mmCIF file of C-alpha atoms and ligand atoms in Angstrom:
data_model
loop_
_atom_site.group_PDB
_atom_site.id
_atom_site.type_symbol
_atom_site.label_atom_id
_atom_site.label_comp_id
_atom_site.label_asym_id
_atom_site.label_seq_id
_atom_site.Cartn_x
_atom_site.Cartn_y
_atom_site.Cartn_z
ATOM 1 C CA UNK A 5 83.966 69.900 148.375
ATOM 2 C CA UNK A 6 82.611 66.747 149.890
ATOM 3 C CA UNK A 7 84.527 66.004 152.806
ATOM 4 C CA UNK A 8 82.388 64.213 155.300
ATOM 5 C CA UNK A 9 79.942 63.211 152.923
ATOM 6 C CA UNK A 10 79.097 59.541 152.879
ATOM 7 C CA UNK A 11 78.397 58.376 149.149
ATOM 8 C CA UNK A 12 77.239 55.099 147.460
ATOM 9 C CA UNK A 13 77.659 54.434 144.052
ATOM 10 C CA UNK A 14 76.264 51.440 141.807
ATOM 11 C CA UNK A 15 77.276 49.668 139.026
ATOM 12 C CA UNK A 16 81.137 50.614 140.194
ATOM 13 C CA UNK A 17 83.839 48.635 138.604
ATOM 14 C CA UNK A 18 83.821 50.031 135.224
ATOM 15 C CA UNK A 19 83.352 52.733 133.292
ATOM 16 C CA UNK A 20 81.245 56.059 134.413
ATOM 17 C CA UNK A 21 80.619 54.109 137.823
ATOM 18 C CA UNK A 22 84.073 53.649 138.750
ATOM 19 C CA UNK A 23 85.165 57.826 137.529
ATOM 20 C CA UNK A 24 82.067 58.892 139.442
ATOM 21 C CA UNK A 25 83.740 56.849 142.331
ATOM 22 C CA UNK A 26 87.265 58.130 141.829
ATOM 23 C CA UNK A 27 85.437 61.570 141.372
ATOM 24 C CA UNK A 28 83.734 61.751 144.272
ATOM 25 C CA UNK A 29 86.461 60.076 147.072
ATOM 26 C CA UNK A 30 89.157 62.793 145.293
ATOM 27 C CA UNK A 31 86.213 65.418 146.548
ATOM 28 C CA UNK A 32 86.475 64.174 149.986
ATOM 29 C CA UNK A 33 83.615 61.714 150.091
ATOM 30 C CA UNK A 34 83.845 58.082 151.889
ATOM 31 C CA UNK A 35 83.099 55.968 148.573
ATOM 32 C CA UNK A 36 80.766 53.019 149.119
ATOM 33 C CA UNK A 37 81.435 51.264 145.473
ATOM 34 C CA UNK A 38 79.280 48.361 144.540
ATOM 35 C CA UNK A 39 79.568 45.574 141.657
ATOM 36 C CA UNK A 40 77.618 42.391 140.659
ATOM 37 C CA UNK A 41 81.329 40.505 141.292
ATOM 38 C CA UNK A 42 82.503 41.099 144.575
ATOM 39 C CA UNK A 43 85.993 40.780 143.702
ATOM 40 C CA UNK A 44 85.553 43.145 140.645
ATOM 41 C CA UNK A 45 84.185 45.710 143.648
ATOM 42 C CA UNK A 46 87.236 45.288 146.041
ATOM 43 C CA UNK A 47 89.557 45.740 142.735
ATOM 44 C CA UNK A 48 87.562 48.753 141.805
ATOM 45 C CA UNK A 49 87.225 50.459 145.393
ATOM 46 C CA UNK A 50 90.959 50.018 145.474
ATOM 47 C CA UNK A 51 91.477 51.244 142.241
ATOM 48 C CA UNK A 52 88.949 54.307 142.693
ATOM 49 C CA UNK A 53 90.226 55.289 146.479
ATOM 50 C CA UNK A 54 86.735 54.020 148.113
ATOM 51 C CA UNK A 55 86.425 53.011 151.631
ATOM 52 C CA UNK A 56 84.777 49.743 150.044
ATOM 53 C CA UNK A 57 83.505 47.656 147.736
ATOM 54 C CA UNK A 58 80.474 45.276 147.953
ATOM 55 C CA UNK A 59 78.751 42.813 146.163
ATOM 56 C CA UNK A 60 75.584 44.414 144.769
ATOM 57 C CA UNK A 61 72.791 42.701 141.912
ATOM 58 C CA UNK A 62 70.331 45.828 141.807
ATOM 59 C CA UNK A 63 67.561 44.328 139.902
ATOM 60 C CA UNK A 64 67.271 42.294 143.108
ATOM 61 C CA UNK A 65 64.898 44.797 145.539
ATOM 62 C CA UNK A 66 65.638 42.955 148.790
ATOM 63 C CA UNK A 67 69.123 43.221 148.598
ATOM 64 C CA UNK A 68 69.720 46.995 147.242
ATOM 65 C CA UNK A 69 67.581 47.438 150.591
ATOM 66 C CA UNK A 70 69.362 45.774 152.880
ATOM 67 C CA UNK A 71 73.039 47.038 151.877
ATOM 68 C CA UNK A 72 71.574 50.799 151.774
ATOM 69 C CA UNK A 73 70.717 50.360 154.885
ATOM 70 C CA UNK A 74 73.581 48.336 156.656
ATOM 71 C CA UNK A 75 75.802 51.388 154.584
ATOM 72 C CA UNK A 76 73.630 53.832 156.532
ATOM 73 C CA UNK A 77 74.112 51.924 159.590
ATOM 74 C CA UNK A 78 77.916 51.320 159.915
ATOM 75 C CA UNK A 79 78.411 55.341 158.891
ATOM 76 C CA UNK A 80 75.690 56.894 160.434
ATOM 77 C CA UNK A 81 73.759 58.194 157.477
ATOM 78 C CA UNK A 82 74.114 58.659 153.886
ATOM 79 C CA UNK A 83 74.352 61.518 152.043
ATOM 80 C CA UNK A 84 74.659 60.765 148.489
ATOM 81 C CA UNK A 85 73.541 57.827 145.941
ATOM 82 C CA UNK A 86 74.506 57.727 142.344
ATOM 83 C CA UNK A 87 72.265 55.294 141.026
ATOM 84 C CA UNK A 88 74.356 53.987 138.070
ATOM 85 C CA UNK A 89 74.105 50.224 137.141
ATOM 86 C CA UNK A 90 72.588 50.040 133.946
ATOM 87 C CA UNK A 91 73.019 48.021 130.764
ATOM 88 C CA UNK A 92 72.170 48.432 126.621
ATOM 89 C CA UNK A 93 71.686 45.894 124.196
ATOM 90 C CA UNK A 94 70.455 47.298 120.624
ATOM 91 C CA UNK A 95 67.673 45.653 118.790
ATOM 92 C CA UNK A 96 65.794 45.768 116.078
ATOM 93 C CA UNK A 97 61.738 46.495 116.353
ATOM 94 C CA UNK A 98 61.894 42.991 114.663
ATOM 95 C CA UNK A 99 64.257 41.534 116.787
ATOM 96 C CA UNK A 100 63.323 42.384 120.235
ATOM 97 C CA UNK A 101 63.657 39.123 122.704
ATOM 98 C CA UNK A 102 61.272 38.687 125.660
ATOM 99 C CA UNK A 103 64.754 38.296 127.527
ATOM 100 C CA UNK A 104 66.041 41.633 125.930
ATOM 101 C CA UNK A 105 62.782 43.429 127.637
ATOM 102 C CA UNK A 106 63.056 41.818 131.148
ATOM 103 C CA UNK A 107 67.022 42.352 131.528
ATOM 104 C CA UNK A 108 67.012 45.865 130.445
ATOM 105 C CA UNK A 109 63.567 46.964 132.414
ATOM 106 C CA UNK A 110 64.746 45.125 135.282
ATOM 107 C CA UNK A 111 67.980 46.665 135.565
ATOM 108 C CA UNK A 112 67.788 49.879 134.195
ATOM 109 C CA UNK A 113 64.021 50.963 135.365
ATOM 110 C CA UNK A 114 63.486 48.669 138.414
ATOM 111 C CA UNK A 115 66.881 48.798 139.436
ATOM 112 C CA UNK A 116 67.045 52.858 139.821
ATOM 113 C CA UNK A 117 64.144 53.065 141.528
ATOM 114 C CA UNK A 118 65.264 50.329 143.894
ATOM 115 C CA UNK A 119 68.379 51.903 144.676
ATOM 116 C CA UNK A 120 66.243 55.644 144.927
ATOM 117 C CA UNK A 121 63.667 53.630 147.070
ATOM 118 C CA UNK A 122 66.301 52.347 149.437
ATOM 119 C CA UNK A 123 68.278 55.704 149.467
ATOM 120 C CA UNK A 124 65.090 58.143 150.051
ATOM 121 C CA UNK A 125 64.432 55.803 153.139
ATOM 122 C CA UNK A 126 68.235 55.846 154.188
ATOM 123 C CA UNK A 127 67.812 60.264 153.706
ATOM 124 C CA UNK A 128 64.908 60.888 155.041
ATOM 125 C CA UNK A 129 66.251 60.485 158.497
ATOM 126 C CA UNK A 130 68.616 63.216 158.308
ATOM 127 C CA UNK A 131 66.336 65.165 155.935
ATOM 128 C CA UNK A 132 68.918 65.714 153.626
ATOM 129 C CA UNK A 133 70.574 64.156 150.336
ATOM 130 C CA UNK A 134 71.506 63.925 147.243
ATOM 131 C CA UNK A 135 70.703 61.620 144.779
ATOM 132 C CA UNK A 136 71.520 61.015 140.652
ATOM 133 C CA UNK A 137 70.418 58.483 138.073
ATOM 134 C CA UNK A 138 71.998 57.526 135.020
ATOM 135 C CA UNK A 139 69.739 58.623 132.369
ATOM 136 C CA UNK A 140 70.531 59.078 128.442
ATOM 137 C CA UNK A 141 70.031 61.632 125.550
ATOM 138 C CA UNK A 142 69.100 58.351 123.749
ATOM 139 C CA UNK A 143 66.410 58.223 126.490
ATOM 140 C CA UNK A 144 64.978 62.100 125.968
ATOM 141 C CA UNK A 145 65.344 61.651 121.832
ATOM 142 C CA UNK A 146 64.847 57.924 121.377
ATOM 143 C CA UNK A 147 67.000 55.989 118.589
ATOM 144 C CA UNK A 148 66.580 53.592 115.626
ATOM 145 C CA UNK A 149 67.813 50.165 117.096
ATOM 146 C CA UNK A 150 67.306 50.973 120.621
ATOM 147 C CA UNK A 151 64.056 51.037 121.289
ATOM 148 C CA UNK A 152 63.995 49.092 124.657
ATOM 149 C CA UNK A 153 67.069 50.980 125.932
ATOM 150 C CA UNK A 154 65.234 54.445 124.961
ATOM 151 C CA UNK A 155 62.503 53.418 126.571
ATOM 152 C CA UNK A 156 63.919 52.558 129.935
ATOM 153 C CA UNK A 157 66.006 55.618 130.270
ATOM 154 C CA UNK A 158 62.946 57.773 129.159
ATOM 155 C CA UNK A 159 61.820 55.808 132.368
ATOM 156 C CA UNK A 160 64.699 56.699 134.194
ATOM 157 C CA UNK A 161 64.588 60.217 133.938
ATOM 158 C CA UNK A 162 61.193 60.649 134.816
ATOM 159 C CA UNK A 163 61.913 58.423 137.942
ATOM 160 C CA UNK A 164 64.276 61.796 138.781
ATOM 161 C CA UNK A 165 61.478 63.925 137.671
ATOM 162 C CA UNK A 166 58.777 62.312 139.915
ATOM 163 C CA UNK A 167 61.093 61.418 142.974
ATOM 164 C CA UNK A 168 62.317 65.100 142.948
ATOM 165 C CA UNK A 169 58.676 66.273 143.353
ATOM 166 C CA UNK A 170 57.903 63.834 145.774
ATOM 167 C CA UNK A 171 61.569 64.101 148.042
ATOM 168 C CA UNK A 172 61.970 67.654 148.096
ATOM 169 C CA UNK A 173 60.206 69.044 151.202
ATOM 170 C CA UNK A 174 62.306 66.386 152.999
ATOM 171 C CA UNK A 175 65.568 67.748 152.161
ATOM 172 C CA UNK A 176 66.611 65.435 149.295
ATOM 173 C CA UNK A 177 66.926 66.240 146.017
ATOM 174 C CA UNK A 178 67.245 64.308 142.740
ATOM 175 C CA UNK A 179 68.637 64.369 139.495
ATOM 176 C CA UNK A 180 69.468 62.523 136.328
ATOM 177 C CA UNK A 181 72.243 63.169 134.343
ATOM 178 C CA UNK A 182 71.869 62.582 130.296
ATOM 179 C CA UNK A 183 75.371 61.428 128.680
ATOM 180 C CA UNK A 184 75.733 61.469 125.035
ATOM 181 C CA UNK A 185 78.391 58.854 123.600
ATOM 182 C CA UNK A 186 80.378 58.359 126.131
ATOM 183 C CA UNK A 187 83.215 56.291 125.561
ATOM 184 C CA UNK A 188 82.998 53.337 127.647
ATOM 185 C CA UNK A 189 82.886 49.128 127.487
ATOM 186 C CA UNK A 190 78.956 49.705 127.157
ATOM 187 C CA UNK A 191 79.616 51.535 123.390
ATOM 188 C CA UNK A 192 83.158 49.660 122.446
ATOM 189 C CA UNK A 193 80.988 47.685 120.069
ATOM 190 C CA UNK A 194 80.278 50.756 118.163
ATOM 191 C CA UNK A 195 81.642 50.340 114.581
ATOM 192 C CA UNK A 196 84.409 53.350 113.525
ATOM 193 C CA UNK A 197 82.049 54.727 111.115
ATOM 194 C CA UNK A 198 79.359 54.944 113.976
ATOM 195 C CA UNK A 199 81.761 56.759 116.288
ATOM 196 C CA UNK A 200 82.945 59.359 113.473
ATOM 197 C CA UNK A 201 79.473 59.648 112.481
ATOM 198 C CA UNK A 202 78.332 60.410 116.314
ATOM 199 C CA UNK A 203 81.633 62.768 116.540
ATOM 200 C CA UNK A 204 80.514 64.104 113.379
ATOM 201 C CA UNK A 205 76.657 65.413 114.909
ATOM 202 C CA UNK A 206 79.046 66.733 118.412
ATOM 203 C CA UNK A 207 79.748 70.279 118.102
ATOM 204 C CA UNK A 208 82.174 69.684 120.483
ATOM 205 C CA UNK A 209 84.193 67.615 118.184
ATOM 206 C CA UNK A 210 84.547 64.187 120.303
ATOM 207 C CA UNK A 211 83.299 61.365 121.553
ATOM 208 C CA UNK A 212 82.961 62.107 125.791
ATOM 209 C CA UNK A 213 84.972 60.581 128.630
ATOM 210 C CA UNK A 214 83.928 58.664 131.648
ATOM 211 C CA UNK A 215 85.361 61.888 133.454
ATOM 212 C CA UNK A 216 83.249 64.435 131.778
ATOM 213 C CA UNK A 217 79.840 62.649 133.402
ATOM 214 C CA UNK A 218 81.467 62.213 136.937
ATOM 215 C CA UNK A 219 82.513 65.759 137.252
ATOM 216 C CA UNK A 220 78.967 66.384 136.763
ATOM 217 C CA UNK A 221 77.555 64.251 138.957
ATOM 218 C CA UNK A 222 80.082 65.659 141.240
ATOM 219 C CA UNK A 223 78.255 68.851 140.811
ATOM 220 C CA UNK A 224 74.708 67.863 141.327
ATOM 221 C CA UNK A 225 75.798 65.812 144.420
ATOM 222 C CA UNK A 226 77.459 68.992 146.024
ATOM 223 C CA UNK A 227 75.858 71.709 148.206
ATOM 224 C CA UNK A 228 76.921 73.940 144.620
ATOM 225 C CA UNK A 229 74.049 72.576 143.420
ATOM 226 C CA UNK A 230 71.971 72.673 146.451
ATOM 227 C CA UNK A 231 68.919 74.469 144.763
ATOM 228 C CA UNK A 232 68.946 72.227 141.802
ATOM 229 C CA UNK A 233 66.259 69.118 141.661
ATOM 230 C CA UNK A 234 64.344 67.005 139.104
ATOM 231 C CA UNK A 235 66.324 67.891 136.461
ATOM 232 C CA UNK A 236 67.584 65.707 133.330
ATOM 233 C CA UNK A 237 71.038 67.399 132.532
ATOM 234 C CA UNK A 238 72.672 66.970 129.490
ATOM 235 C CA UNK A 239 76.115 65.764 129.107
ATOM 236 C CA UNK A 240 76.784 65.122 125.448
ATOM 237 C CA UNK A 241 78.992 67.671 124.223
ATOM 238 C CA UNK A 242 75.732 69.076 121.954
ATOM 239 C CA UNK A 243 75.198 66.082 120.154
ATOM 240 C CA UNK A 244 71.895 66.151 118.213
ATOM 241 C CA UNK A 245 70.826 62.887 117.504
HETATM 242 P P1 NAD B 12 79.492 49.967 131.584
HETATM 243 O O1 NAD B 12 78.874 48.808 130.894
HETATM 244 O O2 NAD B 12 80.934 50.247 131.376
HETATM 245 O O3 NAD B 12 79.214 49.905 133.152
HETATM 246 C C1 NAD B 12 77.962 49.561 133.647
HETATM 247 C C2 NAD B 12 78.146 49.004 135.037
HETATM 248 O O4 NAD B 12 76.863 48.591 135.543
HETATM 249 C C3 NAD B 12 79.054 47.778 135.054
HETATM 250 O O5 NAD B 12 79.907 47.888 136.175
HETATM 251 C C4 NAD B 12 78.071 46.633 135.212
HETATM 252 O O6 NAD B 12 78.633 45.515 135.849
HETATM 253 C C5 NAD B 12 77.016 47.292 136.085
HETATM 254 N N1 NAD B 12 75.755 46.552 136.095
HETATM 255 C C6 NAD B 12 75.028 46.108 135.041
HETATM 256 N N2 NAD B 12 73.960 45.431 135.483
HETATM 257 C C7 NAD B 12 74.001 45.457 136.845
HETATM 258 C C8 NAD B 12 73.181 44.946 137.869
HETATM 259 N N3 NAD B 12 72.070 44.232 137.600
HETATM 260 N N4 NAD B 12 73.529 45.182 139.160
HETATM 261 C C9 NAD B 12 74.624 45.887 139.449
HETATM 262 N N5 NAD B 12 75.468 46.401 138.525
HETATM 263 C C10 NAD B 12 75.145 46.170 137.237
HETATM 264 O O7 NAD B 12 78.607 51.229 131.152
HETATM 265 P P2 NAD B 12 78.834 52.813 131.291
HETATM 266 O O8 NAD B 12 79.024 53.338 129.926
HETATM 267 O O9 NAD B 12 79.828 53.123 132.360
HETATM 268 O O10 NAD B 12 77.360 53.220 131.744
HETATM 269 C C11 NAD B 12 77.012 53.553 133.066
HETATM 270 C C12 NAD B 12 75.590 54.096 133.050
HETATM 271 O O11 NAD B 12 75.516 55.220 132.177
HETATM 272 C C13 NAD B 12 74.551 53.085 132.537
HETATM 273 O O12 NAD B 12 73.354 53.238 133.257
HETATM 274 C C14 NAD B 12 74.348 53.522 131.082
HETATM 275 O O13 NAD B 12 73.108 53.147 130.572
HETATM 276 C C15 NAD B 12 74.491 55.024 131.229
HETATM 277 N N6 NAD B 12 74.842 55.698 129.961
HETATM 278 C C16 NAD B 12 75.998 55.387 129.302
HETATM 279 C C17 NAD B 12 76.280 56.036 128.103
HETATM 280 C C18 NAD B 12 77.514 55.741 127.288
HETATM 281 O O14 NAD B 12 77.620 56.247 126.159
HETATM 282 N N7 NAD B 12 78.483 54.970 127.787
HETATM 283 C C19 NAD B 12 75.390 56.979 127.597
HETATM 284 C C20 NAD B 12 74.231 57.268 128.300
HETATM 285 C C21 NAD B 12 73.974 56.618 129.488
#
């Protein structure tokens, strides 16, 4: 489904990172995985099948720029980003840090659109790409407690939205995926009663898996999806929040 494909994914070594990684090198791809820890990305490439694992902070412009385009460089082009790093801390309207504000806006808002900055440049060469950010139903129906985090994946999504409308006539196209509760390190500080009350609003019946948002992104990444752009697409099992 992908062979040949070139891919780069951020925010790697854990979680829906690291199954969109596995996901996409089982497809065929050549997995470029990146981390904040280098070691943690070698570990994780390994782990995932990737070709390799590098050392990537993206709230740090200069250097999502330089390794999307050394990535380009040593293969040539690149065909697909998954722009995943992204962190949540819940808060209070009360209790809302200045710190709180500038880690999650500077990771999960200026760090996707550094990473679909430095891959639209990488694409436009060839014309052609495909590109996904991590957004969040929380993001599209905002939450009690996580007002910050809401915030910056509305932000996210409509950083797919804009970039879609913008990229298209050159070939690349860009989406945003929305996961429900998935069940990851980012939620394991969700309280039993929080997860069986979240299971309890999921038609589907459970809480999802790392698995069920890569094979998505697999999707949107592939030429299956090849007339699909600027969309926000649900993965959530029907949760209504
Ligand atoms: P996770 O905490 O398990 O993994 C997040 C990854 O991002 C980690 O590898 C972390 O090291 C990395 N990261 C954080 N800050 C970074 C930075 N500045 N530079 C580079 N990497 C950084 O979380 P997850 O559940 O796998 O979430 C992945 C993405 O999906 C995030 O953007 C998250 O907001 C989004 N999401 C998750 C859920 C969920 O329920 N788990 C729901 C909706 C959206």
């Amino acid at each position: 489904m992908l062979e040949g494909k070139i891919a780069l994914v951020t925010g790697g070594t854990r979680g829906i990172g690291l199954a969109t990684a596995r996901a996409l090198a089982e497809a065929g791809a050549t997995v470029v995985l990146t981390g904040r820890d280098e070691a943690k990305a070698k570990e994780a490439a390994a782990a995932a099948g990737a070709a390799s694992g590098l050392a990537l902070d993206v709230t740090d412009a200069k250097a999502v720029s330089t390794l999307v385009r050394g990535v380009a460089k040593e293969h040539g082009k690149l065909d697909i980003v998954v722009a995943n790093a992204g962190i949540m801390e819940d808060a209070l309207l009360g209790m809302i840090r200045e710190e709180l504000v500038d880690a999650t806006l500077s990771t999960n808002v200026a760090g996707t659109l550094h990473t679909v900055q430095a891959a639209a440049r990488a694409m436009m060469r060839k014309k052609s790409g495909a590109i996904v950010v991590l957004a969040s139903i929380v993001g599209e129906h905002g939450s009690a407690g996580q007002t910050v985090y809401a915030a910056s994946k509305a932000a996210v999504a409509n950083i797919a939205r804009s970039a879609a409308k913008e990229l298209g006539r050159s070939g690349i196209r860009v989406n945003a995926v929305a996961p429900g509760v998935i069940d990851t390190d980012l939620t394991s500080g969700l309280t039993e009663d929080a997860k069986a009350e979240n299971i309890g609003k999921t038609p589907l019946g459970r809480l999802g898996t790392p698995e069920d948002v890569a094979n998505a992104i697999r999707f949107l990444v592939s030429d299956d999806a090849a007339f699909i752009t600027g969309q926000v697409l649900g993965i959530d099992g029907g949760l209504v929040l």
